[in-house]
XYZ file of C-alpha atoms in Angstrom:
702
model
C 109.766 -67.557 153.419
C 110.418 -66.596 149.817
C 107.337 -67.000 147.753
C 107.607 -68.942 144.513
C 107.372 -66.602 141.562
C 107.196 -69.123 138.717
C 106.300 -72.797 138.364
C 107.833 -74.197 135.215
C 105.614 -77.114 134.068
C 107.436 -79.731 131.952
C 105.364 -82.725 130.592
C 107.735 -85.677 130.217
C 107.454 -89.019 128.420
C 110.483 -91.150 127.411
C 112.637 -88.160 126.378
C 115.998 -89.919 126.539
C 118.980 -87.738 125.775
C 116.714 -84.875 124.535
C 115.881 -83.964 128.176
C 119.488 -82.948 128.901
C 119.335 -79.384 127.406
C 115.998 -78.759 129.060
C 117.333 -79.690 132.494
C 120.528 -77.684 131.960
C 118.570 -74.557 130.965
C 116.486 -74.816 134.124
C 119.466 -75.259 136.424
C 121.154 -72.294 134.698
C 118.407 -69.720 135.310
C 119.394 -66.376 136.800
C 116.164 -66.353 138.826
C 117.268 -67.743 142.184
C 116.281 -71.387 142.826
C 114.187 -70.377 145.822
C 112.032 -68.161 143.598
C 110.929 -70.747 141.003
C 110.171 -74.457 140.861
C 110.772 -76.901 138.044
C 107.736 -79.160 138.084
C 108.239 -82.262 135.927
C 105.065 -84.212 135.296
C 106.086 -87.716 134.185
C 103.480 -89.248 131.983
C 104.360 -92.847 132.788
C 107.842 -92.952 131.225
C 109.364 -96.407 130.665
C 112.937 -95.470 129.643
C 114.365 -94.812 133.083
C 113.392 -91.140 133.091
C 111.284 -91.518 136.216
C 114.212 -92.567 138.388
C 116.426 -89.910 136.856
C 113.956 -87.185 137.651
C 113.485 -88.404 141.245
C 117.269 -88.307 141.686
C 117.325 -84.771 140.253
C 114.643 -83.673 142.769
C 116.729 -85.120 145.626
C 119.674 -83.016 144.461
C 117.851 -79.743 143.880
C 115.245 -78.476 146.328
C 113.423 -76.404 143.645
C 112.781 -79.459 141.483
C 109.619 -81.425 141.953
C 108.348 -84.526 140.149
C 104.773 -85.744 139.813
C 104.220 -89.220 138.431
C 100.961 -90.093 136.623
C 99.812 -93.092 134.547
C 100.438 -92.708 130.823
C 97.787 -90.532 129.196
C 99.339 -90.563 125.752
C 99.416 -86.829 125.090
C 100.673 -83.590 126.694
C 97.263 -82.227 127.757
C 96.820 -84.243 130.932
C 100.351 -83.608 132.246
C 100.032 -79.887 131.663
C 96.678 -79.773 133.531
C 98.193 -81.691 136.454
C 101.095 -79.252 136.445
C 98.861 -76.249 136.713
C 96.868 -77.949 139.569
C 100.131 -78.672 141.434
C 101.837 -75.301 140.736
C 102.516 -73.056 143.721
C 104.032 -70.206 141.697
C 102.377 -66.894 140.977
C 102.945 -67.679 137.272
C 103.150 -70.913 135.301
C 105.618 -71.305 132.432
C 105.168 -74.212 130.000
C 108.277 -75.875 128.695
C 108.515 -78.923 126.448
C 110.967 -81.733 127.351
C 113.044 -81.276 124.167
C 113.249 -77.493 124.255
C 115.228 -75.039 126.473
C 114.902 -71.668 128.155
C 117.518 -68.902 127.755
C 119.412 -68.232 131.057
C 117.654 -64.960 131.915
C 114.228 -65.907 130.603
C 112.303 -66.517 133.826
C 113.688 -63.403 135.552
C 112.851 -61.133 132.683
C 109.421 -62.608 131.911
C 108.369 -62.537 135.575
C 109.567 -58.950 136.002
C 107.522 -57.803 133.019
C 104.422 -59.735 134.154
C 104.665 -58.572 137.757
C 104.989 -54.826 136.976
C 101.981 -54.975 134.587
C 99.737 -57.409 136.372
C 99.804 -59.458 133.159
C 97.578 -62.468 132.572
C 99.982 -63.760 129.896
C 103.617 -62.922 129.236
C 105.055 -63.979 125.840
C 108.832 -64.247 125.344
C 110.575 -64.118 121.992
C 111.107 -67.614 120.535
C 113.633 -69.111 118.094
C 113.652 -72.378 116.202
C 116.168 -74.287 114.089
C 113.453 -76.363 112.314
C 110.008 -74.797 112.533
C 108.501 -71.465 111.542
C 108.059 -68.926 114.332
C 106.026 -65.736 114.262
C 108.824 -63.194 114.289
C 106.415 -60.279 113.670
C 104.762 -60.725 117.113
C 108.127 -60.172 118.791
C 109.325 -57.212 116.766
C 109.349 -54.997 119.840
C 108.539 -55.046 123.569
C 104.865 -54.443 124.465
C 104.215 -53.839 128.143
C 100.394 -54.024 127.856
C 98.276 -55.244 124.958
C 95.361 -57.502 124.102
C 93.936 -59.449 121.249
C 92.353 -56.223 119.933
C 95.516 -54.230 119.443
C 98.256 -56.823 118.825
C 98.579 -59.869 116.534
C 98.630 -62.320 119.397
C 96.789 -64.973 117.323
C 99.957 -65.440 115.243
C 101.495 -67.116 118.254
C 99.383 -70.096 119.291
C 101.945 -72.324 121.055
C 101.610 -72.537 124.826
C 105.236 -71.933 125.740
C 104.486 -68.751 127.574
C 104.058 -67.531 131.136
C 100.489 -67.442 132.526
C 99.217 -65.977 135.762
C 98.213 -69.063 137.713
C 95.071 -67.517 139.242
C 93.980 -66.325 135.783
C 94.073 -69.937 134.439
C 92.166 -71.194 137.451
C 89.591 -68.354 137.545
C 88.622 -68.895 133.897
C 88.863 -72.704 133.949
C 91.386 -72.713 131.129
C 92.583 -76.306 130.720
C 93.797 -78.637 128.018
C 91.490 -81.186 126.373
C 92.884 -84.518 127.479
C 93.746 -87.475 125.259
C 95.369 -87.722 121.836
C 94.179 -84.977 119.504
C 95.390 -82.198 117.221
C 95.320 -78.386 117.630
C 95.024 -78.585 121.370
C 97.489 -75.689 121.681
C 95.327 -73.414 119.454
C 92.279 -74.301 121.484
C 94.060 -73.552 124.771
C 95.533 -70.287 123.567
C 92.254 -68.904 122.149
C 90.520 -69.776 125.428
C 93.269 -67.777 127.133
C 93.618 -64.811 124.736
C 89.916 -63.936 124.607
C 89.442 -63.162 128.382
C 92.982 -61.877 128.982
C 92.954 -58.250 130.126
C 96.704 -57.642 129.943
C 99.191 -59.499 127.728
C 102.868 -58.524 127.747
C 105.394 -59.288 125.014
C 109.109 -59.452 125.616
C 110.623 -59.057 122.206
C 114.052 -57.747 123.125
C 115.339 -61.064 124.515
C 115.110 -64.555 123.068
C 113.556 -66.557 125.858
C 112.539 -69.913 124.377
C 114.433 -72.191 121.952
C 112.652 -74.933 120.017
C 115.276 -77.624 119.300
C 115.233 -80.055 116.381
C 115.496 -83.754 117.379
C 117.743 -85.800 115.178
C 115.267 -88.719 115.408
C 112.537 -86.669 113.699
C 110.086 -87.104 116.618
C 109.421 -83.502 117.526
C 105.813 -82.891 118.563
C 103.581 -82.143 115.603
C 105.766 -83.903 113.016
C 103.271 -86.656 112.249
C 101.117 -86.364 109.087
C 97.636 -85.183 109.847
C 94.430 -87.123 109.278
C 92.092 -84.555 107.575
C 88.806 -85.572 109.171
C 90.206 -85.566 112.729
C 92.363 -82.464 112.268
C 89.628 -80.293 110.874
C 87.158 -81.701 113.326
C 89.424 -80.387 116.067
C 89.810 -77.064 114.230
C 86.048 -76.615 114.303
C 86.254 -76.599 118.092
C 88.801 -73.844 117.976
C 86.662 -71.816 115.587
C 83.612 -72.347 117.797
C 85.573 -70.755 120.671
C 86.409 -67.771 118.451
C 82.812 -67.273 117.351
C 81.414 -67.743 120.844
C 84.005 -65.477 122.547
C 84.310 -62.577 120.082
C 81.384 -60.496 118.869
C 80.835 -60.119 115.115
C 82.958 -57.484 113.516
C 86.533 -56.694 112.285
C 88.271 -58.397 115.258
C 86.460 -61.631 114.774
C 87.147 -61.480 111.027
C 90.875 -60.899 111.591
C 91.083 -63.877 114.013
C 89.065 -66.193 111.661
C 91.204 -64.971 108.730
C 94.300 -66.136 110.491
C 92.948 -69.711 110.828
C 91.676 -69.633 107.224
C 95.034 -68.452 105.974
C 97.237 -70.768 107.983
C 95.414 -73.907 108.983
C 93.131 -74.233 105.996
C 94.357 -72.487 102.851
C 97.954 -72.900 103.991
C 97.665 -76.680 103.830
C 96.225 -76.390 100.326
C 99.191 -74.290 99.159
C 102.675 -74.855 98.007
C 104.785 -76.696 98.789
C 102.570 -79.147 100.740
C 99.731 -79.542 98.243
C 102.208 -80.481 95.494
C 103.178 -83.542 97.470
C 99.700 -84.908 98.010
C 98.392 -87.923 96.141
C 95.080 -87.557 94.385
C 92.978 -89.352 97.014
C 94.607 -87.482 99.914
C 94.105 -84.130 98.136
C 90.413 -84.839 97.645
C 90.177 -85.907 101.289
C 91.770 -82.643 102.400
C 89.492 -80.508 100.237
C 86.397 -82.255 101.476
C 87.489 -81.817 105.126
C 88.249 -78.084 104.703
C 85.282 -76.995 102.638
C 82.636 -77.345 105.371
C 84.652 -75.074 107.694
C 85.057 -72.533 104.926
C 81.317 -72.587 104.342
C 80.371 -72.406 108.010
C 82.886 -69.850 109.369
C 84.553 -67.953 106.588
C 82.218 -65.155 105.539
C 82.601 -62.898 102.586
C 84.232 -60.308 104.859
C 86.846 -62.852 105.845
C 87.420 -63.797 102.179
C 87.698 -60.213 100.950
C 90.371 -59.364 103.486
C 92.783 -61.904 101.938
C 95.464 -61.048 99.426
C 94.742 -61.811 95.726
C 96.460 -65.192 95.627
C 94.728 -66.317 98.812
C 91.413 -65.047 97.475
C 91.853 -67.191 94.354
C 92.635 -70.179 96.589
C 89.541 -69.440 98.613
C 87.454 -69.328 95.430
C 88.912 -72.632 94.222
C 88.239 -74.235 97.584
C 84.652 -72.946 97.663
C 84.180 -74.536 94.196
C 85.840 -77.812 95.326
C 88.354 -77.425 92.514
C 91.310 -79.616 93.681
C 93.064 -79.483 90.296
C 92.831 -75.680 90.256
C 94.466 -75.580 93.726
C 97.346 -77.699 92.469
C 97.755 -75.499 89.333
C 97.766 -72.347 91.406
C 100.376 -73.913 93.756
C 102.600 -74.710 90.766
C 102.492 -71.110 89.716
C 103.006 -69.712 93.222
C 105.949 -72.083 93.909
C 107.835 -70.407 91.060
C 107.384 -66.960 92.626
C 110.489 -65.997 94.627
C 111.761 -62.921 96.419
C 114.479 -60.962 94.599
C 116.721 -58.478 96.416
C 119.499 -56.151 95.123
C 121.942 -54.537 97.525
C 122.292 -51.015 96.097
C 124.462 -49.435 98.772
C 126.323 -50.182 102.006
C 128.129 -47.842 104.328
C 129.202 -47.778 107.978
C 127.654 -44.925 109.868
C 129.423 -42.967 112.689
C 127.152 -44.613 115.306
C 128.415 -48.111 114.368
C 125.430 -49.226 112.290
C 125.605 -50.373 108.704
C 123.308 -48.288 106.455
C 122.142 -50.201 103.374
C 120.089 -49.381 100.317
C 117.940 -52.102 98.762
C 115.479 -52.841 96.007
C 113.174 -55.813 96.410
C 110.396 -57.441 94.362
C 108.521 -60.600 93.606
C 109.918 -62.480 90.633
C 109.212 -65.629 88.666
C 111.343 -68.678 87.835
C 115.038 -69.394 88.083
C 115.866 -66.264 85.965
C 114.055 -64.051 88.441
C 111.867 -62.564 85.749
C 109.353 -59.900 86.706
C 106.106 -61.157 88.204
C 103.665 -61.096 85.225
C 101.600 -57.927 85.790
C 99.895 -56.150 82.901
C 97.718 -53.072 82.519
C 94.389 -53.481 80.831
C 91.786 -50.749 80.625
C 93.355 -48.772 83.467
C 93.515 -51.820 85.764
C 96.546 -53.968 86.773
C 96.143 -57.702 86.404
C 98.184 -60.656 87.516
C 98.345 -62.918 84.431
C 100.060 -66.306 85.221
C 99.920 -67.278 81.562
C 102.662 -64.742 80.884
C 105.117 -66.267 83.312
C 108.541 -67.053 81.714
C 109.146 -70.313 83.671
C 107.322 -73.419 82.406
C 106.472 -74.521 85.908
C 104.699 -71.184 86.411
C 102.327 -71.673 83.449
C 98.671 -71.116 84.139
C 97.559 -74.730 83.483
C 93.843 -74.552 84.200
C 93.769 -71.369 86.273
C 90.870 -68.918 86.111
C 91.132 -65.667 84.243
C 93.808 -63.115 85.209
C 93.324 -61.624 88.675
C 92.663 -57.908 89.152
C 95.262 -56.734 91.749
C 94.919 -52.969 91.288
C 93.596 -52.395 94.785
C 96.250 -54.617 96.303
C 99.339 -52.878 95.010
C 99.541 -50.619 98.035
C 99.917 -53.687 100.284
C 103.356 -54.504 98.936
C 105.989 -54.196 101.627
C 109.280 -55.634 102.801
C 111.136 -56.214 106.052
C 114.834 -56.456 106.868
C 116.218 -58.822 109.437
C 119.345 -60.516 110.747
C 119.251 -64.218 111.500
C 121.767 -66.197 113.505
C 122.805 -69.058 111.333
C 123.382 -71.462 114.218
C 120.666 -70.624 116.775
C 117.974 -69.351 114.308
C 117.413 -66.267 116.535
C 116.054 -63.537 114.317
C 116.043 -59.746 114.859
C 114.109 -57.221 112.828
C 116.244 -54.244 111.601
C 114.954 -50.732 111.151
C 114.003 -50.284 107.483
C 111.634 -48.256 105.318
C 110.397 -49.402 101.916
C 108.315 -47.584 99.323
C 106.409 -49.445 96.614
C 106.558 -48.208 93.028
C 104.780 -49.527 89.972
C 107.394 -49.574 87.204
C 106.432 -49.989 83.559
C 108.558 -52.091 81.243
C 108.492 -54.894 78.720
C 106.485 -55.692 75.684
C 102.761 -55.810 76.311
C 100.752 -58.847 75.163
C 97.898 -58.393 72.726
C 95.004 -56.465 74.285
C 97.080 -55.030 77.118
C 98.321 -51.473 77.643
C 101.733 -52.586 78.931
C 103.689 -54.808 81.313
C 104.606 -53.551 84.785
C 105.991 -54.695 88.085
C 106.033 -53.565 91.675
C 109.499 -52.507 92.944
C 110.154 -51.823 96.598
C 112.922 -49.286 97.216
C 114.206 -49.075 100.749
C 116.821 -48.066 103.207
C 117.673 -49.884 106.380
C 120.323 -50.403 108.998
C 122.091 -53.395 110.432
C 122.688 -52.769 114.156
C 125.059 -55.012 116.074
C 125.325 -52.940 119.273
C 122.658 -52.513 121.962
C 120.499 -49.439 121.783
C 117.620 -47.561 123.366
C 115.125 -50.214 122.135
C 116.253 -52.397 125.044
C 117.735 -55.055 122.826
C 121.244 -56.015 123.764
C 124.199 -56.298 121.429
C 124.107 -59.200 118.951
C 125.798 -62.250 120.506
C 128.838 -63.879 118.974
C 127.894 -65.648 115.779
C 127.246 -65.549 112.058
C 124.302 -63.230 111.344
C 122.812 -63.515 107.842
C 120.950 -60.577 106.307
C 117.434 -61.389 104.943
C 114.639 -59.491 103.305
C 111.034 -60.666 103.524
C 108.931 -59.505 100.592
C 105.159 -59.384 101.012
C 102.616 -58.793 98.227
C 99.498 -60.207 96.610
C 99.043 -62.522 99.592
C 102.520 -64.054 99.126
C 105.414 -64.012 101.572
C 108.853 -64.709 100.225
C 112.220 -64.479 101.965
C 115.517 -63.793 100.161
C 119.108 -63.421 101.276
C 120.807 -60.074 100.704
C 124.008 -59.580 98.758
C 124.332 -62.027 95.865
C 122.968 -59.291 93.555
C 124.743 -56.067 94.487
C 126.096 -52.836 93.051
C 129.741 -52.809 92.084
C 130.895 -50.239 94.664
C 129.480 -52.167 97.630
C 132.448 -54.534 98.102
C 134.931 -51.710 98.753
C 132.651 -50.276 101.421
C 132.252 -53.574 103.213
C 134.942 -52.840 105.846
C 135.726 -54.919 108.913
C 135.072 -52.965 112.107
C 136.042 -52.610 115.779
C 133.136 -51.350 117.791
C 132.334 -50.410 121.393
C 134.714 -50.436 124.343
C 136.748 -53.581 124.513
C 136.683 -53.411 121.465
C 134.542 -55.984 119.655
C 135.144 -57.241 116.117
C 132.292 -57.086 113.546
C 133.205 -58.287 110.046
C 130.664 -57.989 107.240
C 131.533 -60.246 104.347
C 130.041 -61.977 101.310
C 129.793 -65.735 101.489
C 131.568 -68.031 99.085
C 130.207 -69.234 96.673
C 126.753 -67.596 96.915
C 127.866 -64.028 97.712
C 125.328 -63.424 100.461
C 125.897 -60.747 103.121
C 126.790 -62.069 106.628
C 128.041 -60.367 109.785
C 130.687 -62.226 111.814
C 130.187 -60.801 115.292
C 132.945 -61.198 117.890
C 135.247 -63.361 115.757
C 132.992 -66.350 115.295
C 135.091 -67.557 112.379
C 136.468 -64.658 110.309
C 139.617 -62.732 111.102
C 140.475 -59.100 110.534
C 143.733 -59.388 108.551
C 142.339 -61.388 105.549
C 139.621 -58.777 105.272
C 142.178 -55.984 105.126
C 144.501 -57.433 102.563
C 144.405 -55.488 99.314
C 142.892 -52.441 101.095
C 144.715 -49.166 101.350
C 147.082 -48.161 104.110
C 147.688 -44.400 104.442
C 150.490 -42.495 106.197
C 149.531 -39.607 108.455
C 151.828 -36.550 108.292
C 154.139 -35.911 111.240
C 155.915 -38.066 113.734
C 155.778 -40.636 115.186
C 154.658 -42.800 112.239
C 150.893 -43.229 112.285
C 149.179 -45.412 109.694
C 145.468 -45.153 108.850
C 143.963 -48.610 108.136
C 140.692 -49.406 106.357
C 139.394 -50.793 109.635
C 136.216 -48.967 110.738
C 135.832 -47.506 114.231
C 133.541 -45.160 116.077
C 134.197 -42.450 118.640
C 133.330 -44.985 121.407
C 135.617 -47.746 120.122
C 138.149 -48.743 122.774
C 141.845 -48.934 122.172
C 143.217 -52.295 120.984
C 142.240 -55.093 118.669
C 139.757 -56.907 120.783
C 141.742 -60.132 120.571
C 144.228 -61.673 122.947
C 146.189 -58.991 124.742
C 144.229 -56.443 122.789
C 147.295 -54.684 121.371
C 148.612 -55.124 117.820
C 151.903 -56.854 117.263
C 154.194 -55.190 114.717
C 156.658 -57.338 112.840
C 159.708 -56.862 110.669
C 159.531 -59.569 108.082
C 161.175 -60.931 105.007
C 158.883 -60.622 101.938
C 157.275 -63.891 100.913
C 158.929 -65.862 98.114
C 157.180 -67.658 95.286
C 153.680 -66.859 93.892
C 152.856 -64.142 96.408
C 150.416 -66.342 98.361
C 153.026 -67.381 100.970
C 153.051 -65.737 104.367
C 155.876 -63.217 105.144
C 158.396 -64.589 107.674
C 158.703 -62.447 110.792
C 162.287 -61.926 112.118
C 161.488 -59.400 114.906
C 158.289 -58.383 116.702
C 157.446 -55.449 118.917
C 154.183 -53.807 120.197
C 152.261 -51.039 118.454
C 149.194 -49.014 119.449
C 145.787 -49.100 117.744
C 143.172 -46.455 118.500
C 140.153 -44.896 116.771
C 140.509 -41.714 114.752
C 137.741 -40.221 112.614
C 136.079 -43.480 111.594
C 139.271 -45.567 111.127
C 141.761 -47.417 113.246
C 145.172 -45.644 113.400
C 148.239 -47.719 114.058
C 151.116 -45.942 115.806
C 154.572 -47.280 114.981
C 157.261 -46.570 117.598
C 160.344 -44.579 116.516
C 162.630 -47.287 117.798
C 162.326 -51.066 117.739
C 164.670 -52.263 120.494
C 166.732 -55.259 119.486
C 165.636 -55.110 115.844
C 168.231 -56.272 113.316
C 169.636 -53.642 111.011
C 168.539 -53.667 107.341
C 165.645 -53.310 104.998
C 162.421 -55.102 105.984
C 158.695 -55.410 105.268
C 156.777 -53.834 108.114
C 153.707 -55.952 108.984
C 151.120 -56.014 111.747
C 149.296 -58.927 113.413
C 145.793 -57.940 114.487
C 144.206 -61.338 115.290
C 146.208 -62.451 118.303
C 149.147 -64.856 118.613
C 149.411 -67.041 115.567
C 147.329 -64.718 113.411
C 148.284 -63.813 109.908
C 150.505 -60.863 109.144
C 149.230 -57.825 107.262
C 151.991 -56.202 105.064
C 152.008 -52.444 105.541
C 155.050 -50.930 103.870
C 158.811 -51.107 103.629
C 160.966 -50.090 106.614
C 164.586 -49.364 107.284
C 166.248 -50.111 110.650
C 169.634 -48.628 111.522
C 172.164 -50.138 113.911
C 170.667 -48.138 116.811
C 167.261 -49.746 116.226
C 165.689 -46.548 114.842
C 162.857 -47.324 112.467
C 161.972 -45.368 109.316
C 159.210 -46.311 106.916
C 159.632 -45.849 103.173
C 157.781 -43.195 101.205
C 155.459 -45.477 99.266
C 152.312 -44.759 101.315
C 149.935 -42.003 100.319
C 148.470 -39.460 102.658
C 144.704 -39.252 103.354
C 142.602 -36.883 101.339
C 142.840 -33.196 102.293
C 139.295 -33.229 103.625
C 140.219 -36.034 106.042
C 143.314 -34.194 107.132
C 141.331 -30.983 107.796
C 138.802 -32.887 109.909
C 141.575 -34.581 111.864
C 143.247 -31.256 112.509
C 139.999 -29.730 113.652
C 139.418 -32.713 115.946
C 142.851 -32.273 117.494
C 142.218 -28.575 118.115
C 138.916 -29.275 119.784
C 140.474 -32.012 121.935
C 143.272 -29.642 123.044
C 140.757 -26.922 123.777
C 138.668 -29.343 125.822
C 141.688 -30.317 127.904
C 142.569 -26.626 128.532
C 139.012 -25.754 129.410
C 138.688 -28.733 131.747
C 141.931 -27.691 133.539
C 141.075 -23.970 133.768
C 137.311 -23.850 134.142
C 136.715 -27.266 135.724
C 137.311 -26.215 139.332
C 135.021 -23.183 138.872
C 132.228 -25.205 137.282
C 132.330 -27.767 140.054
C 131.500 -25.031 142.577
C 128.373 -23.977 140.715
C 124.898 -25.318 141.687
C 123.554 -28.166 139.592
C 121.587 -25.916 137.227
C 124.678 -23.777 136.667
C 126.860 -26.828 135.958
C 124.386 -28.086 133.387
C 124.211 -24.714 131.679
C 128.026 -24.421 131.562
C 128.374 -27.929 130.078
C 125.755 -27.186 127.398
C 127.602 -24.030 126.467
C 130.938 -25.884 126.263
C 129.341 -28.585 124.080
C 128.009 -25.924 121.675
C 131.283 -24.219 121.472
C 133.659 -27.228 121.277
C 131.367 -29.870 119.775
């Protein structure tokens, strides 16, 4: 008998149509049905779900249903699911979420090879914040001590079943808040091995259009923070005093406490509710958040902490007004395709104030750098009743930024390799008593990678991928789109591309009207020809006619267009009449050949176009499949025998390009000769000799 590797536990209560994607994702798993079970725990549904699940179980042998009386919350069904599970691992899944097709297979494989107690898969959400930093890379083996596990406190992970039972890790039952945090801290603290699968998006949180996602209800301060006290008690009881405990406590202070007294939430509170929140949070700050926890916060959070300790609700609102005016500002300084098919970009990033993106108000006084909100240009950023300016001298080194690509439709996010350096730049008129104004500017370089690499992450799926920069400094985190502010030469370098064997289309473009940088991967919506219009077409010397297009390729790009039949369709057309916006009218079409040459796509035009009408025509090409737009190339003459000759209007490539192409041709010819002459000899050599001969050939021929 095949043992069950994973039991997927799904608490269910009156899900209606929102259960459909969940069921579909389970039935579509690559892990064979005999190796996992889908265990639905029906919490007394009254909408017909019970019968539907029973019918599903009759149709699929790996689906089980357990019916229990309504408990009112997810804790009881999850506990029942763990008790009933027969799998080596338990994976929690909510009724309105879904798993990626290969999630169970990948997660189990990672957990099994490491003997993991917990396996965490990358998550994505189209409506809630997710801790992308946790999933920046794969981690085979880690613990709470050497990885930021506490940033991910939802239970939608894979747990070793015996681990949960051995340590008595169970959900509190009944209606309550923060039960997930309590469960996860009880699990993280004793876990000896935790694995993180960051190279594959396993779990998708899905927005419900009825607004009834779990956790969407407004919290009651006394009950919420009473439940948080239980979580903090687990932290204090399970982790000895020291830096680790301080880091974990600081996370709860930053997110669950100060985060709910920050912008934008605190600006929406009525006076009575705000005072109720402050009075509920203050005792926890007093009892758990030591000076060591407080001092480890960024400057803005330290100020919030001081205001909370003092019970200053008005000060918290004033600080939130200032902080809400602080935005991330990014300038795209450079962009260029690299030979390996990655887009190299140069960036500057900073924190700025107000709609005009003025510099964050930093001043030098007596050799120190201060944040002075009273100097903010935007009225909404005025100090109001804030304390004196904040000394941020020792926090300037903590400024950093991160580059990422985010799928506009699925909300999947990938970190991109990038390096930023912080620099304090002087500028602006100093206020009275100050040595001068200054600001922190982050200068960085990064790369946008669409193809799979050695990191284990696959190629980006088809879609619109928006470029973002996250700016961190002074305890603030601000995200900004890339591209609206950019250097003048960037647009001409933003070329469409054909990458990898196939090939696959990748089109970087700037959105209209905002001008933000987006990658269209695998023809999600953009087409190649509109991106090439207005760009240069060059004629290579020699025959047959070979045209060099501003369409980027790499040495591994396959022949073709990556669309339809894969081959370009050449057309003899009549020039468009009217205002120049009309499409040329094709009168005769015939095939061409598109292949990569030294970073660009080269289009070979045949010497003869059989059946073509005699006369003068506009030579065009169709690169986006049948029905795609025509790209005008140059004028062409066709004689009565069908021989085709292009006019002399096209320029040749630069001499440096021609020299490199000639060198490439010589090396290619030499490789062919060497392969024909020396190949049979090399194949007779022992393995070590073959390797040595190939290394020598590579050094000589490149």
